[in-house]
Short mmCIF file of C-alpha atoms and ligand atoms in Angstrom, two decimals:
data_model
loop_
_atom_site.label_atom_id
_atom_site.label_comp_id
_atom_site.label_asym_id
_atom_site.label_seq_id
_atom_site.Cartn_x
_atom_site.Cartn_y
_atom_site.Cartn_z
CA MET G 15 52.38 142.92 64.70
CA VAL G 16 50.68 146.28 64.35
CA HIS G 17 47.72 146.94 66.63
CA ALA G 18 44.88 148.95 65.19
CA ARG G 19 44.90 151.29 68.21
CA SER G 20 48.57 152.13 67.83
CA GLY G 21 48.02 153.43 64.30
CA ALA G 22 48.02 157.23 64.26
CA VAL G 23 44.65 158.81 63.58
CA PRO G 24 45.18 160.99 60.50
CA GLN G 25 45.58 164.62 61.56
CA ARG G 26 42.94 166.45 59.58
CA ARG G 27 43.16 170.10 58.66
CA PHE G 28 40.25 172.32 59.69
CA VAL G 29 38.81 171.93 56.18
CA GLU G 30 39.97 169.01 54.13
CA PHE G 31 39.00 167.80 50.68
CA ALA G 32 40.19 164.19 50.49
CA GLY G 33 40.21 162.58 47.05
CA VAL G 34 37.11 164.56 46.04
CA GLN G 35 35.74 164.04 42.55
CA LYS G 36 32.70 165.42 40.80
CA SER G 37 31.28 164.23 37.51
CA TYR G 38 28.20 165.29 35.60
CA GLY G 39 27.34 162.24 33.52
CA SER G 40 30.58 161.17 31.90
CA VAL G 41 32.19 164.61 32.29
CA LYS G 42 34.59 164.93 35.20
CA VAL G 43 34.61 168.56 36.37
CA VAL G 44 36.66 168.03 39.56
CA SER G 45 39.30 165.32 39.60
CA ASP G 46 40.94 163.99 42.74
CA LEU G 47 40.96 167.16 44.80
CA ASN G 48 43.13 167.03 47.91
CA LEU G 49 43.24 170.33 49.74
CA GLY G 50 43.75 171.10 53.43
CA ILE G 51 42.89 174.50 54.90
CA GLU G 52 44.00 175.66 58.37
CA ARG G 53 41.69 177.30 60.88
CA GLY G 54 41.75 181.07 60.39
CA GLU G 55 43.24 180.83 56.93
CA PHE G 56 42.05 182.79 53.88
CA VAL G 57 42.34 180.46 50.89
CA THR G 58 41.30 181.45 47.38
CA LEU G 59 40.32 179.14 44.56
CA LEU G 60 41.45 180.99 41.45
CA GLY G 61 40.96 179.85 37.89
CA PRO G 62 39.35 180.53 34.52
CA SER G 63 35.64 180.12 33.84
CA GLY G 64 34.54 176.49 34.00
CA SER G 65 37.58 175.29 35.95
CA GLY G 66 35.45 173.86 38.78
CA LYS G 67 35.76 176.55 41.49
CA THR G 68 32.06 176.98 42.24
CA THR G 69 31.53 173.22 42.12
CA CYS G 70 34.16 172.77 44.86
CA LEU G 71 32.56 175.47 46.99
CA MET G 72 29.09 173.97 46.52
CA MET G 73 30.33 170.53 47.59
CA LEU G 74 31.86 172.10 50.71
CA ALA G 75 28.60 173.95 51.44
CA GLY G 76 26.56 170.79 50.87
CA PHE G 77 24.57 171.99 47.85
CA GLU G 78 26.29 169.54 45.49
CA SER G 79 26.90 165.86 46.12
CA LEU G 80 30.33 164.26 45.79
CA SER G 81 30.98 161.64 43.12
CA ALA G 82 33.92 160.25 45.12
CA GLY G 83 36.02 161.08 48.18
CA ASP G 84 35.02 162.97 51.31
CA ILE G 85 35.19 166.40 52.91
CA PHE G 86 36.12 166.95 56.56
CA LEU G 87 35.24 169.98 58.65
CA ASP G 88 36.91 170.29 62.03
CA GLY G 89 37.84 166.62 61.89
CA ALA G 90 34.35 165.28 61.08
CA SER G 91 33.21 163.87 57.76
CA ILE G 92 30.57 166.15 56.22
CA GLY G 93 30.38 164.52 52.78
CA SER G 94 26.77 163.52 53.35
CA MET G 95 25.67 166.06 55.98
CA PRO G 96 22.80 168.39 54.95
CA PRO G 97 23.84 172.03 54.31
CA GLN G 98 21.97 173.56 57.25
CA LYS G 99 23.82 171.32 59.70
CA ARG G 100 27.26 172.44 58.49
CA ASN G 101 26.98 175.92 60.03
CA ILE G 102 28.82 177.59 57.16
CA GLY G 103 28.29 181.24 56.15
CA MET G 104 27.94 182.04 52.46
CA VAL G 105 28.25 185.13 50.28
CA PHE G 106 27.52 185.05 46.56
CA GLN G 107 28.02 187.43 43.67
CA SER G 108 24.33 188.34 43.65
CA TYR G 109 23.67 189.75 47.09
CA ALA G 110 20.57 187.57 47.51
CA LEU G 111 19.07 189.81 50.20
CA PHE G 112 15.37 189.41 50.89
CA PRO G 113 13.94 192.49 49.10
CA HIS G 114 10.86 192.92 51.31
CA MET G 115 12.81 192.75 54.59
CA THR G 116 14.75 195.64 56.08
CA ILE G 117 18.53 195.49 56.36
CA ALA G 118 18.26 194.68 60.08
CA GLU G 119 15.71 191.92 59.37
CA ASN G 120 17.96 190.47 56.67
CA ILE G 121 20.89 190.32 59.06
CA ALA G 122 18.70 188.90 61.83
CA PHE G 123 17.41 186.12 59.60
CA PRO G 124 20.11 183.49 60.30
CA LEU G 125 19.80 184.20 64.04
CA GLN G 126 16.03 183.65 64.02
CA ALA G 127 16.53 180.44 62.05
CA ARG G 128 18.77 179.35 64.94
CA ARG G 129 16.21 180.42 67.54
CA ILE G 130 18.42 183.04 69.17
CA GLY G 131 16.46 185.24 71.62
CA LYS G 132 15.19 188.73 70.74
CA ALA G 133 17.56 190.73 72.92
CA GLU G 134 20.65 188.88 71.78
CA THR G 135 19.53 189.11 68.14
CA ALA G 136 19.12 192.88 68.41
CA GLU G 137 22.54 193.22 69.99
CA ARG G 138 24.27 191.05 67.40
CA VAL G 139 22.55 192.83 64.50
CA ALA G 140 23.68 196.20 65.88
CA ARG G 141 27.24 194.91 66.16
CA ALA G 142 27.12 193.51 62.61
CA LEU G 143 25.82 196.82 61.25
CA ALA G 144 28.66 198.66 63.01
CA MET G 145 31.18 196.19 61.59
CA ILE G 146 30.12 197.00 58.03
CA ARG G 147 29.83 200.73 58.85
CA LEU G 148 26.10 200.90 58.10
CA ASP G 149 24.92 201.64 61.67
CA SER G 150 22.09 203.93 60.62
CA PHE G 151 20.86 201.80 57.70
CA GLY G 152 19.06 199.06 59.65
CA GLY G 153 15.57 200.33 58.80
CA ARG G 154 16.10 200.62 55.04
CA LEU G 155 15.11 198.12 52.39
CA PRO G 156 17.83 196.53 50.21
CA GLY G 157 16.58 198.48 47.15
CA GLN G 158 17.51 201.71 48.95
CA LEU G 159 21.20 200.72 49.18
CA SER G 160 24.00 200.84 46.61
CA GLY G 161 25.55 197.63 45.27
CA GLY G 162 28.57 197.90 47.55
CA GLN G 163 26.37 198.54 50.60
CA GLN G 164 24.16 195.56 49.73
CA GLN G 165 27.21 193.34 49.43
CA ARG G 166 28.38 194.48 52.87
CA VAL G 167 24.96 193.52 54.26
CA ALA G 168 25.30 190.09 52.63
CA LEU G 169 28.69 189.80 54.31
CA ALA G 170 27.23 190.77 57.69
CA ARG G 171 24.44 188.23 57.26
CA ALA G 172 27.01 185.51 56.52
CA LEU G 173 29.03 186.39 59.64
CA VAL G 174 26.35 187.29 62.19
CA PHE G 175 25.79 183.73 63.43
CA GLU G 176 29.54 183.42 64.04
CA PRO G 177 30.26 180.52 61.71
CA SER G 178 33.81 179.23 61.86
CA LEU G 179 33.86 178.93 58.07
CA VAL G 180 32.63 181.38 55.45
CA LEU G 181 32.49 180.66 51.71
CA MET G 182 32.48 183.49 49.19
CA ASP G 183 31.87 183.00 45.47
CA GLU G 184 32.90 186.06 43.43
CA PRO G 185 31.32 188.36 46.05
CA LEU G 186 32.74 191.50 44.44
CA GLY G 187 32.07 190.53 40.83
CA ALA G 188 29.18 192.96 40.40
CA LEU G 189 31.01 196.00 41.76
CA ASP G 190 33.06 198.56 39.86
CA LYS G 191 36.85 198.47 40.11
CA GLN G 192 37.35 201.11 42.78
CA LEU G 193 34.64 199.77 45.06
CA ARG G 194 35.91 196.23 44.51
CA GLU G 195 39.37 197.23 45.70
CA GLU G 196 37.97 198.97 48.79
CA MET G 197 35.83 195.94 49.59
CA GLN G 198 38.83 193.61 49.22
CA TYR G 199 40.51 195.40 52.10
CA GLU G 200 37.30 195.58 54.10
CA ILE G 201 36.73 191.82 53.81
CA MET G 202 40.39 191.10 54.65
CA HIS G 203 40.32 193.30 57.74
CA ILE G 204 37.04 191.82 59.01
CA GLN G 205 38.34 188.29 58.39
CA GLN G 206 41.56 189.04 60.29
CA ARG G 207 39.70 190.64 63.17
CA LEU G 208 37.24 187.77 63.57
CA GLY G 209 39.80 185.04 62.83
CA VAL G 210 37.20 183.26 60.70
CA THR G 211 38.31 180.77 58.02
CA VAL G 212 37.44 181.90 54.49
CA VAL G 213 37.33 179.94 51.25
CA TYR G 214 37.03 182.52 48.49
CA VAL G 215 36.41 182.02 44.78
CA THR G 216 37.46 184.44 42.07
CA HIS G 217 38.77 184.49 38.53
CA ASP G 218 40.52 187.81 39.22
CA GLN G 219 44.17 187.09 39.90
CA SER G 220 44.98 190.43 41.45
CA GLU G 221 42.10 189.99 43.92
CA ALA G 222 43.43 186.53 44.82
CA LEU G 223 46.99 187.77 45.31
CA THR G 224 45.87 190.74 47.42
CA MET G 225 43.54 188.96 49.82
CA SER G 226 44.75 185.41 50.40
CA ASN G 227 47.08 183.57 52.72
CA ARG G 228 47.24 180.88 50.05
CA VAL G 229 45.94 180.58 46.51
CA ALA G 230 44.92 177.37 44.74
CA VAL G 231 45.18 177.89 40.99
CA PHE G 232 42.59 175.72 39.23
CA ASN G 233 42.41 174.59 35.66
CA GLY G 234 40.34 171.78 34.22
CA GLY G 235 39.09 170.65 37.64
CA LYS G 236 42.61 170.22 39.03
CA ILE G 237 44.81 172.32 41.28
CA GLN G 238 47.76 173.41 39.17
CA GLN G 239 49.57 175.10 42.05
CA LEU G 240 48.86 175.82 45.70
CA GLY G 241 50.88 178.32 47.70
CA PRO G 242 51.20 181.81 49.18
CA PRO G 243 50.61 184.66 46.68
CA LYS G 244 54.31 185.51 46.43
CA GLN G 245 55.21 181.94 45.55
CA ILE G 246 52.43 181.66 42.97
CA TYR G 247 53.62 184.88 41.38
CA GLU G 248 57.39 184.39 41.62
CA GLU G 249 57.63 180.64 41.16
CA PRO G 250 54.96 179.33 38.77
CA VAL G 251 55.36 175.58 38.38
CA ASN G 252 54.01 175.34 34.86
CA THR G 253 53.16 177.40 31.80
CA PHE G 254 49.47 177.58 32.68
CA VAL G 255 50.15 179.28 36.04
CA ALA G 256 52.85 181.52 34.52
CA ARG G 257 50.36 182.75 31.92
CA PHE G 258 47.38 183.05 34.21
CA ILE G 259 49.08 185.01 37.01
CA GLY G 260 50.25 188.46 36.08
CA GLU G 261 52.18 189.25 32.96
CA ASN G 262 55.00 187.00 31.82
CA ASN G 263 57.34 187.03 28.86
CA ARG G 264 57.61 183.75 27.07
CA LEU G 265 60.50 182.58 24.93
CA ASP G 266 60.50 179.22 23.20
CA GLY G 267 63.60 177.06 23.00
CA THR G 268 65.07 173.59 23.29
CA VAL G 269 66.84 172.18 26.34
CA ARG G 270 70.53 171.77 25.60
CA ALA G 271 71.71 170.61 29.03
CA ILE G 272 70.42 170.28 32.59
CA SER G 273 72.69 170.35 35.63
CA ASP G 274 72.32 170.81 39.37
CA ASP G 275 72.49 174.58 39.15
CA GLY G 276 70.08 175.09 36.27
CA CYS G 277 69.79 174.50 32.57
CA THR G 278 70.97 175.88 29.26
CA ILE G 279 68.37 176.53 26.61
CA ASP G 280 69.03 176.83 22.89
CA ALA G 281 66.96 179.76 21.62
CA GLY G 282 67.99 179.34 17.98
CA SER G 283 70.84 180.83 15.88
CA GLY G 284 73.41 179.75 18.46
CA ARG G 285 71.86 181.80 21.29
CA SER G 286 71.90 180.15 24.70
CA ILE G 287 69.87 181.19 27.71
CA ARG G 288 70.61 180.14 31.31
CA ALA G 289 67.49 179.31 33.30
CA VAL G 290 66.09 177.53 36.37
CA ALA G 291 65.04 173.99 35.37
CA VAL G 292 61.46 173.91 36.73
CA ASN G 293 59.45 171.70 34.46
CA VAL G 294 61.96 170.18 32.05
CA SER G 295 63.64 166.83 32.42
CA ALA G 296 65.93 166.04 29.49
CA ALA G 297 68.06 167.54 26.75
CA GLY G 298 66.25 167.86 23.43
CA GLU G 299 62.87 168.76 25.03
CA ARG G 300 61.00 171.83 23.82
CA THR G 301 60.44 174.38 26.60
CA THR G 302 58.83 177.73 27.23
CA LEU G 303 60.88 180.16 29.32
CA SER G 304 59.02 182.59 31.52
CA ILE G 305 60.49 185.94 32.60
CA ARG G 306 58.64 188.71 34.44
CA PRO G 307 58.75 192.09 32.64
CA GLU G 308 59.80 193.91 35.81
CA ARG G 309 62.87 191.65 36.20
CA VAL G 310 64.36 192.64 32.86
CA VAL G 311 67.22 195.15 32.70
CA VAL G 312 67.80 197.35 29.64
CA GLY G 313 70.68 199.44 28.35
CA PRO G 314 74.32 199.27 29.49
CA ALA G 315 73.38 197.62 32.84
CA ALA G 316 72.12 194.60 30.90
CA ALA G 317 75.70 193.71 29.95
CA ASN G 318 76.29 192.45 33.51
CA ALA G 319 73.34 190.03 33.44
CA GLU G 320 73.87 186.28 32.94
CA ASN G 321 71.57 186.47 29.94
CA CYS G 322 72.16 189.47 27.67
CA PHE G 323 70.91 189.93 24.09
CA ASP G 324 70.63 192.58 21.42
CA ALA G 325 66.98 193.46 20.96
CA THR G 326 65.02 195.73 18.65
CA ILE G 327 62.50 198.14 20.16
CA ASP G 328 59.04 197.78 18.58
CA GLU G 329 57.05 200.16 20.80
CA VAL G 330 57.44 202.32 23.92
CA VAL G 331 54.33 203.43 25.82
CA PHE G 332 54.16 205.89 28.72
CA HIS G 333 52.03 204.53 31.60
CA GLY G 334 52.47 207.28 34.18
CA ASP G 335 54.34 205.41 36.89
CA HIS G 336 56.28 203.26 34.42
CA LEU G 337 57.33 202.91 30.79
CA ARG G 338 56.43 199.80 28.91
CA MET G 339 58.51 198.63 26.02
CA SER G 340 57.75 195.88 23.54
CA ALA G 341 60.80 194.44 21.80
CA THR G 342 61.99 191.59 19.60
CA VAL G 343 64.43 189.36 21.50
CA CYS G 344 66.03 186.16 20.15
CA ALA G 345 64.01 186.69 16.95
CA GLN G 346 60.76 186.48 18.99
CA PRO G 347 58.55 189.61 19.08
CA GLY G 348 56.32 190.79 21.93
CA PHE G 349 58.90 190.76 24.72
CA ILE G 350 57.69 193.25 27.34
CA VAL G 351 59.90 195.30 29.65
CA LYS G 352 58.58 197.56 32.42
CA ILE G 353 60.81 200.31 33.74
CA PRO G 354 59.77 202.51 36.69
CA ASN G 355 59.41 206.14 35.68
CA SER G 356 62.33 207.70 37.53
CA ALA G 357 64.01 211.01 36.70
CA GLY G 358 65.70 211.24 33.33
CA ILE G 359 64.52 207.86 32.10
CA SER G 360 64.58 207.13 28.39
CA MET G 361 64.14 203.79 26.71
CA GLY G 362 64.77 204.78 23.12
CA SER G 363 62.46 204.72 20.10
CA PRO G 364 60.96 202.08 17.81
CA GLY G 365 63.58 200.59 15.49
CA ASP G 366 66.47 201.27 17.92
CA SER G 367 68.73 198.46 18.92
CA ILE G 368 69.08 197.99 22.68
CA LYS G 369 70.69 195.55 25.11
CA ILE G 370 68.28 193.51 27.22
CA GLY G 371 69.31 191.24 30.08
CA TRP G 372 68.02 189.16 32.96
CA ALA G 373 69.34 186.85 35.66
CA ALA G 374 69.15 183.08 35.22
CA SER G 375 67.30 182.92 38.56
CA ASP G 376 64.52 185.11 37.08
CA CYS G 377 64.05 182.84 34.09
CA ARG G 378 62.07 179.60 34.51
CA ALA G 379 62.15 176.72 32.04
CA LEU G 380 58.61 175.31 31.98
CA ASP G 381 56.60 172.83 29.92
CA HIS G 382 56.29 173.93 26.30
CA GLY G 383 53.01 175.72 25.83
N1 LIG D 18 24.61 171.01 36.97
C1 LIG D 18 25.56 170.83 36.03
N2 LIG D 18 25.42 169.94 35.04
C2 LIG D 18 26.39 169.74 34.13
N3 LIG D 18 27.56 170.40 34.12
C3 LIG D 18 27.77 171.31 35.08
C4 LIG D 18 26.80 171.58 36.09
N4 LIG D 18 27.30 172.54 36.91
C5 LIG D 18 28.51 172.84 36.43
N5 LIG D 18 28.81 172.12 35.33
C6 LIG D 18 30.06 172.17 34.55
O1 LIG D 18 31.15 171.97 35.43
C7 LIG D 18 32.26 172.75 35.06
C8 LIG D 18 32.74 173.55 36.24
O2 LIG D 18 31.76 174.51 36.58
P1 LIG D 18 31.94 175.57 37.76
O3 LIG D 18 30.66 176.31 37.90
O4 LIG D 18 32.45 174.87 38.94
O5 LIG D 18 33.08 176.51 37.15
P2 LIG D 18 33.71 177.85 37.75
O6 LIG D 18 35.18 177.60 37.86
O7 LIG D 18 33.00 178.27 38.97
O8 LIG D 18 33.47 178.88 36.56
P3 LIG D 18 33.03 180.45 36.59
O9 LIG D 18 34.30 181.23 36.82
O10 LIG D 18 32.51 180.68 35.20
O11 LIG D 18 32.02 180.66 37.64
C9 LIG D 18 31.82 173.60 33.88
O12 LIG D 18 32.32 173.02 32.70
C10 LIG D 18 30.31 173.52 33.95
O13 LIG D 18 29.75 173.63 32.67
MG1 LIG D 19 31.77 179.91 39.42
#
């Protein structure tokens, strides 16, 4: 007989979505979300527009109700706890600073709401201003700051009350590319220094790969893949992730055979390609192969690769640090190869025939898409 007390209490992660669903009317926008986040982790929800990222963040913050399931924070159910009781910091794309309050007053706001004393508030605001390198800006109004500076103030305001969890929804979306990249590092460094847990939302895959400990790739309200950036990039589990993250070559074919050490794909006209069997299960299935452009070898060296084909060059473009070639391989155009620009490099010219090769381990057989 099993006694209730002997049953193990489920070990919850610091943040845990457990069977969470969200529907608007008959439309399900988040379906059966199960996601655990460790304390101190930086996890990014990445996905195209409308995939349900903001909805998940809003349910965690308490601004959206759950249609089913529950969310746990530090072991406690928060599914029906009001937002202000959750003690979560938030940063949005629009800085949402109070325009009539000074920068210092904006940062002090969450402390006053928590009835922190004057002296401690002043000290914490000074520390927060130093953290975002705007020490001398406390007396200015938000309108007197640049976009990047305002976003740093929004970040300081979200962190000043020392929440253990901070949510950020496209916080860098309004900034230009260079400033965005600087701010990515700034946010990462502050997060690492404070050890705060961050759930970050973006549709920018390079931002997600740069900043996160783990990335959850969303599509259609479901996590397609969850893992560290390297794994998401190197080992996509399906065609959606392979297409969404970075650049990938795709070749269509039919599974000829699957064995323990991989699979053989028929790419037409008697051509076979060796690949890793990721998302294929039986001979005869249609599949899409995915191969990263930087893993492709060209010229005489290609002859040593497990997969080697004669290709026709369609275009070669100089990109400064690398050359980018588009070629027709296995009768399929648009195959991209990137070659680092080292001394004496030449890829040939349009119309030339060239050997192209890649390792079976760099070629993933995925669902046909
Ligand atoms: N209040 C609402 N009523 C009805 N549908 C909604 C509501 N809020 C969101 N949706 C729908 O839910 C889906 C997910 O929206 P959500 O805002 O979570 O997407 P997202 O991944 O954050 O997209 P984006 O990158 O564009 O911000 C969308 O199809 C959206 O139209
Ligand atoms: Mg959104």
